[in-house]
Coordinates of C-alpha atoms and ligand atoms in Angstrom, one line a residue:
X1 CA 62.8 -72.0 -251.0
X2 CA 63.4 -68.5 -252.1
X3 CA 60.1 -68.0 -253.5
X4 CA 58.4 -68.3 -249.9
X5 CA 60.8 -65.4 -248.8
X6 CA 59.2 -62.2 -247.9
X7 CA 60.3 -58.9 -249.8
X8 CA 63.4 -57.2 -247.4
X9 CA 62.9 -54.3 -245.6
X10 CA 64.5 -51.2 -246.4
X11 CA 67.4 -50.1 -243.8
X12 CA 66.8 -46.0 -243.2
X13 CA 70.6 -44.9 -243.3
X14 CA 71.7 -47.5 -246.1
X15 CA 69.4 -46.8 -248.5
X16 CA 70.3 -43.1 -247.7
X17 CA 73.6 -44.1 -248.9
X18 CA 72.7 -45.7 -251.8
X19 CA 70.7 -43.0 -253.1
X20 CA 73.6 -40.5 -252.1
X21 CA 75.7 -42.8 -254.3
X22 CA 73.3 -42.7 -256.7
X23 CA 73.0 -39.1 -257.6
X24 CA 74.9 -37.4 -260.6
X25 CA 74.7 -33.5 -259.3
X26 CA 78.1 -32.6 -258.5
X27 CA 76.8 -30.3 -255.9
X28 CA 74.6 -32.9 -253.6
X29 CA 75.6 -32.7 -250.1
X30 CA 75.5 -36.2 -247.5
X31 CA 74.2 -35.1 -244.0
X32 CA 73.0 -39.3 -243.4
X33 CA 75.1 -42.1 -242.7
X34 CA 77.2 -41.6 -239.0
X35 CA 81.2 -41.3 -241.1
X36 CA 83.1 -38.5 -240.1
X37 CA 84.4 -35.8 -243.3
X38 CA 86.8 -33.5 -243.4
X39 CA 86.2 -30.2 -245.0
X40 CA 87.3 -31.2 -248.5
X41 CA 83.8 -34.3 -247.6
X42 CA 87.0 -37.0 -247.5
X43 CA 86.5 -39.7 -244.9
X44 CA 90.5 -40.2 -244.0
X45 CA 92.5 -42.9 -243.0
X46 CA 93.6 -41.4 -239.8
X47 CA 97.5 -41.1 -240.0
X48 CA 98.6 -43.1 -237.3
X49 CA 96.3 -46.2 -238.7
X50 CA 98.2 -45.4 -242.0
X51 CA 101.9 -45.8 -240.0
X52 CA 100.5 -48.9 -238.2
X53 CA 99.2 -50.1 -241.0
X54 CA 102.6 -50.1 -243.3
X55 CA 105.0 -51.3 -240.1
X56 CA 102.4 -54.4 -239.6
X57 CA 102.4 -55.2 -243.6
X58 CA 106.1 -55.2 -242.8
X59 CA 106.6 -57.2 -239.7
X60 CA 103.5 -59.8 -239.7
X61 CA 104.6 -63.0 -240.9
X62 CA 101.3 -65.5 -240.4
X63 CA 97.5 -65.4 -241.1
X64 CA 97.0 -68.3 -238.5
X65 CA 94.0 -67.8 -236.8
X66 CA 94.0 -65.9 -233.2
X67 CA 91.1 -67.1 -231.3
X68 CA 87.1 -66.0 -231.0
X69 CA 88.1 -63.5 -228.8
X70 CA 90.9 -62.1 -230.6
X71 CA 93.9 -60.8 -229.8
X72 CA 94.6 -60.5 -225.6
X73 CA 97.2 -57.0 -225.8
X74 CA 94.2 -55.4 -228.0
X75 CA 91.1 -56.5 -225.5
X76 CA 93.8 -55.3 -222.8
X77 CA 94.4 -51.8 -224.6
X78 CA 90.6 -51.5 -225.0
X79 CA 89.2 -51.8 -221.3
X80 CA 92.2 -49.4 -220.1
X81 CA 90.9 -46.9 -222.7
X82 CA 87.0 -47.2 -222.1
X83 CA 87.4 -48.0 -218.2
X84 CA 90.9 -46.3 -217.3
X85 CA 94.2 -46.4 -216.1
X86 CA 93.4 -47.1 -212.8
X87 CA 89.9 -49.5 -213.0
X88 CA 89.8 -52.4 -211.3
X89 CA 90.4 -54.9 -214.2
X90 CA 90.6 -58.4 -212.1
X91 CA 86.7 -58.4 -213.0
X92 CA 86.3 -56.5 -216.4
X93 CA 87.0 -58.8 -219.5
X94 CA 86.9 -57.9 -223.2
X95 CA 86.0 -59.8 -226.9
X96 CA 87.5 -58.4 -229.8
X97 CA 84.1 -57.7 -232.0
X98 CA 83.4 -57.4 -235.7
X99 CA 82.6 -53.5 -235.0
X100 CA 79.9 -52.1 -232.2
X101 CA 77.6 -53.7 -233.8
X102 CA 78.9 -57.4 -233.4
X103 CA 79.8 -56.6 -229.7
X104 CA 76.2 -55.9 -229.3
X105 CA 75.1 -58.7 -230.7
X106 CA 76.9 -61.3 -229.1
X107 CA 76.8 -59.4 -225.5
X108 CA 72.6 -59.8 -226.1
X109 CA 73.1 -63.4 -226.7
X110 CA 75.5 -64.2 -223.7
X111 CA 72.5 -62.3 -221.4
X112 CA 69.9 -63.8 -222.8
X113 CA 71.7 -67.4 -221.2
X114 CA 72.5 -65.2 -218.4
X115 CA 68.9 -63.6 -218.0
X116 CA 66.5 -65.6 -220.3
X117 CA 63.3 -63.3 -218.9
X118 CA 64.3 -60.2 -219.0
X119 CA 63.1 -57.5 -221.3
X120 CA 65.4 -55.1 -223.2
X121 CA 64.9 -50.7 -223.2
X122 CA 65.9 -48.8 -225.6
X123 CA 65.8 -45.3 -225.7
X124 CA 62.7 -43.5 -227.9
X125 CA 64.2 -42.8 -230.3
X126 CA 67.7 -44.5 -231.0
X127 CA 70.0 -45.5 -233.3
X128 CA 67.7 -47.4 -236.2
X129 CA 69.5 -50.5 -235.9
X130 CA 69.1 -51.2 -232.4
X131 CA 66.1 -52.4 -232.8
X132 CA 66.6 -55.3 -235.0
X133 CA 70.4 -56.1 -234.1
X134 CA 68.9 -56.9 -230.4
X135 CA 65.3 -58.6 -231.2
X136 CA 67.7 -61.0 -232.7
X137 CA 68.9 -62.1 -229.9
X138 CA 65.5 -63.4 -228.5
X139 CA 64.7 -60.0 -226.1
X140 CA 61.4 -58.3 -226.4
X141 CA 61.9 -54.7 -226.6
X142 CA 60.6 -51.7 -224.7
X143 CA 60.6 -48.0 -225.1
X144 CA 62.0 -45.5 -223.0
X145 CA 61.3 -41.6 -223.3
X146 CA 64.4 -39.9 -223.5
X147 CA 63.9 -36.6 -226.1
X148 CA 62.1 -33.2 -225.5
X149 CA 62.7 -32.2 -229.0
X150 CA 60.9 -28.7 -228.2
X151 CA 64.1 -27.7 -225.7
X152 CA 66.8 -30.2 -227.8
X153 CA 67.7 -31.8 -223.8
X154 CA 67.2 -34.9 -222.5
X155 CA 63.8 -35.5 -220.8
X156 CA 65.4 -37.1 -217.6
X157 CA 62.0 -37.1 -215.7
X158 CA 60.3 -38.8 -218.5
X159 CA 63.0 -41.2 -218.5
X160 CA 63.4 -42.2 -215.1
X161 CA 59.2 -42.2 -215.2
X162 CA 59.9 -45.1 -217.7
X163 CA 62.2 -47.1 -216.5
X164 CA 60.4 -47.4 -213.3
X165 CA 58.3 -48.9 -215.3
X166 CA 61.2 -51.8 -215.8
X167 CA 60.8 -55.5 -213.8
X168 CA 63.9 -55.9 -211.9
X169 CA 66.8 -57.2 -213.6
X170 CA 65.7 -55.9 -217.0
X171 CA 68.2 -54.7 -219.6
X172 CA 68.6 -51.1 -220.2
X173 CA 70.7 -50.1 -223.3
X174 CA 72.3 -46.6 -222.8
X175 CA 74.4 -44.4 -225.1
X176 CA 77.5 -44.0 -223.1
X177 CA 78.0 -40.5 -225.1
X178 CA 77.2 -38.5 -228.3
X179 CA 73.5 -40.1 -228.3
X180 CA 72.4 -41.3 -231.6
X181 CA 70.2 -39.9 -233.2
X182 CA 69.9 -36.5 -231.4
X183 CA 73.0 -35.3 -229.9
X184 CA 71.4 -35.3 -226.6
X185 CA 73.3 -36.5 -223.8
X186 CA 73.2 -36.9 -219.8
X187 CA 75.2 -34.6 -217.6
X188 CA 77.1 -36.1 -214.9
X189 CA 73.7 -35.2 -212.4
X190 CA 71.5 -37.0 -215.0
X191 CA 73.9 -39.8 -214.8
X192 CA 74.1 -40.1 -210.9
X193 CA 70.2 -40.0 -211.0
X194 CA 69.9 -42.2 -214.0
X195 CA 72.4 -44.8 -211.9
X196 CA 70.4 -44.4 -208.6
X197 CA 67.4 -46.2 -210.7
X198 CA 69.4 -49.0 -212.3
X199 CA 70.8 -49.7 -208.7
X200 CA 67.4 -49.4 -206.7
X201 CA 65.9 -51.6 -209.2
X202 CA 68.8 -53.8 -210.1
X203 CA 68.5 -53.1 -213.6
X204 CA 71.2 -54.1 -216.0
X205 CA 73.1 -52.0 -218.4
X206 CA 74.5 -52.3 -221.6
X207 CA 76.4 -49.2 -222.8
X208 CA 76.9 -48.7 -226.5
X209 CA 80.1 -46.6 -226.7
X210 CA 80.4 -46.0 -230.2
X211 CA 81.5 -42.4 -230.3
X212 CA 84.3 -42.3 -227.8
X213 CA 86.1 -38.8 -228.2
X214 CA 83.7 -37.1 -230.5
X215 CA 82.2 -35.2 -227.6
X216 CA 83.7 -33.8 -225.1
X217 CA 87.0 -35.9 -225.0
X218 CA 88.5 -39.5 -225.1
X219 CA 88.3 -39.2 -221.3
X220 CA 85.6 -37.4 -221.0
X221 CA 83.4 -39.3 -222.9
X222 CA 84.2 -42.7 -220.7
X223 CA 82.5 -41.1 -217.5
X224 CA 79.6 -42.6 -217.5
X225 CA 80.7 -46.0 -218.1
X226 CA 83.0 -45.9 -215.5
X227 CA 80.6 -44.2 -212.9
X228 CA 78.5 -47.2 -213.8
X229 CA 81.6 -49.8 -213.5
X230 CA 82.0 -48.4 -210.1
X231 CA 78.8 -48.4 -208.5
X232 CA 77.2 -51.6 -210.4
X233 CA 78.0 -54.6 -209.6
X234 CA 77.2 -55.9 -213.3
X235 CA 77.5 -54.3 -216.6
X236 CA 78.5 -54.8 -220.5
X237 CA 79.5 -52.2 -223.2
X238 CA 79.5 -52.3 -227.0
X239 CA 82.9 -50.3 -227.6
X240 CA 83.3 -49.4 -231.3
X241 CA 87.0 -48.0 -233.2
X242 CA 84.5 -47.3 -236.6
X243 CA 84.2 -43.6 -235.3
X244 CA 87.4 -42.8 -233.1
X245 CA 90.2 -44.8 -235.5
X246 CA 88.3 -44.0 -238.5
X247 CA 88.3 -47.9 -239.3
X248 CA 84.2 -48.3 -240.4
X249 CA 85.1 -50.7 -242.6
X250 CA 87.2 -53.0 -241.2
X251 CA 85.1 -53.8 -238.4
X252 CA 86.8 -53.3 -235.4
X253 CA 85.3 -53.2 -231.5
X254 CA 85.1 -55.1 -228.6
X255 CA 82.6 -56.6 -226.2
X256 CA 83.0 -55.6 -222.2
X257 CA 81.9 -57.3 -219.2
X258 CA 82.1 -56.0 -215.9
X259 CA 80.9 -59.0 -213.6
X260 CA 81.1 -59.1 -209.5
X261 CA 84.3 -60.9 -209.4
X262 CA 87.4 -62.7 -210.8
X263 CA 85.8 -65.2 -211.4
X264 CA 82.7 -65.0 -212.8
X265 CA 84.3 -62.5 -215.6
X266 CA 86.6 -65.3 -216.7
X267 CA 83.3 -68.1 -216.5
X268 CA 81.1 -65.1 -218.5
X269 CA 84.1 -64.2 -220.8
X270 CA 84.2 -68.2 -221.9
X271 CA 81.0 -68.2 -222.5
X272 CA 81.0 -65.2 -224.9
X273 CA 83.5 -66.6 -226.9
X274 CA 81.2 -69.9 -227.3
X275 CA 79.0 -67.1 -228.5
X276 CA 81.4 -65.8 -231.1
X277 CA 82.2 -69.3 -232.2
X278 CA 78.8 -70.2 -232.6
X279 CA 78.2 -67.0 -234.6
X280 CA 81.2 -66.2 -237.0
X281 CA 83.7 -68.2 -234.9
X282 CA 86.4 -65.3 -235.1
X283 CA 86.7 -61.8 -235.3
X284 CA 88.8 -60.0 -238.5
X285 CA 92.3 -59.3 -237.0
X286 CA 94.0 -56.5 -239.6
X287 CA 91.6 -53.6 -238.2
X288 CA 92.1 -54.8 -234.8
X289 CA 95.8 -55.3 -235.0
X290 CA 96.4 -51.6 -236.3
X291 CA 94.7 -50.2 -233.4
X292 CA 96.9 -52.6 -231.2
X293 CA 99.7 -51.1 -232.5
X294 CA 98.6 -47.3 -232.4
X295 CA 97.4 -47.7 -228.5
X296 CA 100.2 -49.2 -227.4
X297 CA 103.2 -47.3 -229.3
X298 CA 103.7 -44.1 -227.6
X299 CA 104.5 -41.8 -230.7
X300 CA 102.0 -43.2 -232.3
X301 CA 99.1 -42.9 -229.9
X302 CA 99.9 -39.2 -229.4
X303 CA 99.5 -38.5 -232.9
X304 CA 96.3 -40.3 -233.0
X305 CA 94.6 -38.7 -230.4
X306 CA 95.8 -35.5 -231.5
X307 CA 94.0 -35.9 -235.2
X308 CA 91.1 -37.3 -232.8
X309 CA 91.0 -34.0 -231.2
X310 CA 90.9 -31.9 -234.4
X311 CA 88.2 -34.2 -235.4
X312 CA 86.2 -33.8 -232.4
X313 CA 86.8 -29.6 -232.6
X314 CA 85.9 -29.3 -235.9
X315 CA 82.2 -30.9 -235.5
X316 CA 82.2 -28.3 -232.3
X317 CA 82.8 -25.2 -234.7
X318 CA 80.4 -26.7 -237.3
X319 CA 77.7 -26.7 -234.9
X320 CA 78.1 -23.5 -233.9
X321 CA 78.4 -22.0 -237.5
X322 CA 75.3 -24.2 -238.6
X323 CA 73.2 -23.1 -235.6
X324 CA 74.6 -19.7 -236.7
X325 CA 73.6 -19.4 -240.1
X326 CA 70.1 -21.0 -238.8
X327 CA 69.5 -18.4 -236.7
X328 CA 70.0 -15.7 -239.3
X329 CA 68.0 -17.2 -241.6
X330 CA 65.4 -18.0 -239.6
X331 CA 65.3 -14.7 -237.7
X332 CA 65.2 -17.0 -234.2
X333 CA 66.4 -19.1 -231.5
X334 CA 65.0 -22.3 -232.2
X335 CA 68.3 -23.9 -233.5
X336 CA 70.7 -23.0 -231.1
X337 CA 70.0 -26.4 -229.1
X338 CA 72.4 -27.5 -232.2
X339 CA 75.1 -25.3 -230.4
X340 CA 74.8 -27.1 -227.8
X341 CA 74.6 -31.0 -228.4
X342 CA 77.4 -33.7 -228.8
X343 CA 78.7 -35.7 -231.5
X344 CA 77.9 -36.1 -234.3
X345 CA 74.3 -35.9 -234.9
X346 CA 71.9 -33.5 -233.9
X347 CA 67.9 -33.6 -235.5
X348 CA 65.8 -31.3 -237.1
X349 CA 61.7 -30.7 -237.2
X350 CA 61.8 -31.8 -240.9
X351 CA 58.8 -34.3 -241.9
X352 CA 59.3 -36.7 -244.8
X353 CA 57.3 -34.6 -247.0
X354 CA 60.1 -31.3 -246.2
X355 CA 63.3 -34.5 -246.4
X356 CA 61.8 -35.3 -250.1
X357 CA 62.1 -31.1 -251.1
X358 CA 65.7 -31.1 -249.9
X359 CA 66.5 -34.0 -251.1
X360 CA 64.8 -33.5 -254.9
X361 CA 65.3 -30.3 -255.3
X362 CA 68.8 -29.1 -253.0
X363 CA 70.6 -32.6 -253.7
X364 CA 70.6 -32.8 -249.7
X365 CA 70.3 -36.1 -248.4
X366 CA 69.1 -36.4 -244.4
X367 CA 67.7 -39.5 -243.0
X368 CA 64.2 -39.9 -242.3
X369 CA 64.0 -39.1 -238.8
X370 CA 65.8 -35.4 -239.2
X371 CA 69.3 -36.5 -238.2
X372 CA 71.6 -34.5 -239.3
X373 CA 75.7 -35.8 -239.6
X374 CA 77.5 -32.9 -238.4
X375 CA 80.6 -33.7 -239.7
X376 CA 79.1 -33.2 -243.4
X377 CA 77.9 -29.9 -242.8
X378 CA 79.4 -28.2 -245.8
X379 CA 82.4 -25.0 -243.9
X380 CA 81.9 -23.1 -246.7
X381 CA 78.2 -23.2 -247.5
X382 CA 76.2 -22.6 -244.1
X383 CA 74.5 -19.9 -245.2
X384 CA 72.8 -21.3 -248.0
X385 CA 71.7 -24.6 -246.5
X386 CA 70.3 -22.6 -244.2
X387 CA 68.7 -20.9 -246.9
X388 CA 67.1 -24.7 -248.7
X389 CA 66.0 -26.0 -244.9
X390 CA 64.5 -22.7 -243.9
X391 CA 62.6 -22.2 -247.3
X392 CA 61.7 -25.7 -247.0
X393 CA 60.3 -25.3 -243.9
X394 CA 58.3 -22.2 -244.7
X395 CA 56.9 -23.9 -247.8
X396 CA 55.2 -26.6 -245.7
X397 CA 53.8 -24.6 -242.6
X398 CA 52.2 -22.2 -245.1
X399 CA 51.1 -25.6 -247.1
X400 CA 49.7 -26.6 -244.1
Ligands
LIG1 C1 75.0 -44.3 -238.4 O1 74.3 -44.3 -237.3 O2 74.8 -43.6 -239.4 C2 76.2 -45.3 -238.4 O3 76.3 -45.9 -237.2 C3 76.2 -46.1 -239.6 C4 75.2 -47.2 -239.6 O4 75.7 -48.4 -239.7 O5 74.0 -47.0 -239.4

């Protein structure tokens, strides 16, 4: 058996994190994996999680299992934070999901019954783990264009070039906000243009909303997806509490569907927990039942969306001091796109040779494509990063 197995493949960010782990300077610095830090490089248990977490410790009183699709008040609290107060929930449905990622994963495997034929497009480039998470559900993947690295914007008419490419009823996967990897996100015109194409060619979405309120607000950051839930008559989303309730590792997210009616939401939402059941059969409940109680206790939800929003500031001011410090010390302009971008990544020009340097000789660790986690840029030490990444990228154009 195991003998006949192939040697793994390495995963981009996780070996990043293992190497990170693996390094004895005291003065390395982790710009890879997507997990927020405060300025003392602490990823926090955000308070109100803490206060949820003591009062349910307190009050639960069984481990009996919930269901495959969780807990109903927590799917409930979920669409009316990613769709709004005032969406029109008869035909919006929700899983509870082991993270994002499991939402995506079992939301691929409910289309591919729905729409066997289809093909998937994913956005060149995009989060690493798209690409396998969503092969394994059976879709052949395609590439969309979506960076101009040169300007740090989107490249809207390369996009919509590409996805008229796309048969009808294909399967577009779109970062609802804070785009992964490169900080580069629609405006609200992009959006209503980018809309215009799914509806002309009745292609389908499927929205990973993993960074809710790390860009330009809890609200804010919903827009798209419910400018899409409005105008489309179909749609999913991959919502994700790893980033927004700080809770990465207990896995905690939910899977969306927006379908035409009544309905055919409750038919598509039975079928998605067959899904689940055929996968894991249910999701983990502690993660999930925290968030329950911080969303729907008032004090409690205030206080959360208040340390949210000091989150969310403080990667604003880093970016500015980083793009700063780069502009100083590389006497120009070409970094001020980092300024500008949401999130929590944005991407440098750095080539694997100049990520070896840095990484060798500065102890700084960035994945392989450039990305850079902006909440890990060190408040007290701009200057001289911006010191190691400009030497380092000096060293190779005049090797080169
Ligand atoms: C990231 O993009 O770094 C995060 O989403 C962590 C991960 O699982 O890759």
């Amino acid at each position: 058996m195991f003998e006949a197995l192939p040697e793994p493949k390495a995963d981009a960010i996780l070996s990043l994190m293992a190497a990170f782990r693996a390094d004895t300077r005291t003065d390395k610095l982790d710009l890879g994996a997507g997990i927020y830090k405060d300025s003392q490089a602490k990823t926090p248990v955000m308070r109100a999680i803490k206060t949820a977490e003591k009062k349910l410790a307190d009050t639960q009183d069984t481990k009996a299992y919930v269901s495959p699709t969780g807990s109903v008040p927590f799917c409930h609290a979920m669409i009316e934070q990613v769709f709004g107060r005032d969406a029109d929930t008869s035909r919006i449905r929700a899983a509870q999901s082991v993270g994002g990622s499991g939402a995506l994963r079992v939301l691929a495997e409910l289309m591919k019954q729905g729409r066997p034929e289809a093909n998937m497009w994913v956005s060149d480039p995009s989060w690493p783990n798209h690409v396998p998470l969503l092969k394994a559900s059976g879709y052949q993947l395609y590439r969309y264009a979506y960076y101009d690295a040169a300007s740090g914007q989107v490249n809207l008419d390369g996009m919509l070039a590409s996805l008229s490419k796309a048969k009808e009823g294909d399967i577009v996967v779109l970062h609802g906000c804070c785009h992964n990897p490169t900080g580069a996100d629609l405006t609200t015109d992009n959006w209503t243009r980018v809309i215009d194409l799914l509806e002309q060619k009745n292609l389908f979405p499927l929205v990973d909303l993993a960074y809710q309120g790390f860009g330009d607000g809890l609200e804010e950051d919903a827009a798209a997806v419910r400018m899409m839930a409005s105008r489309l008559p179909e749609m999913v989303v991959a919502a994700s509490c790893s980033k927004n309730l700080g809770l990465y590792r207990e896995r905690v997210g939910a899977a969306m569907l927006v379908a035409q009616n009544d309905a055919e939401a409750t038919r598509a939402l039975g079928l998605l927990g067959g899904v689940i059941r055929a996968n894991y059969s249910m999701p983990p409940d502690h993660g999930a039942n925290a968030t329950e109680i911080v969303l729907s206790d008032a004090a409690l939800n205030a206080d959360w969306r208040q340390e949210l929003e000091a989150m969310r500031t403080r990667m604003i001011a880093l970016r500015q001091s980083f793009s700063d410090a780069m502009r100083k010390r590389s006497n120009s302009d070409r970094f001020d796109y980092i300024a500008q971008q949401k999130g929590m990544f944005s991407r440098l020009p750095l080539n694997t040779q100049q990520l070896d340097t840095l990484r060798e000789q500065h102890g700084i660790y960035i994945v392989g494509d450039g990305r850079i986690n902006v909440a890990g840029l060190p408040e007290q030490g701009m200057d001289a990063l911006a010191d190691a990444l400009c030497s380092v990228m000096a060293d190779t154009t005049a090797a080169a």
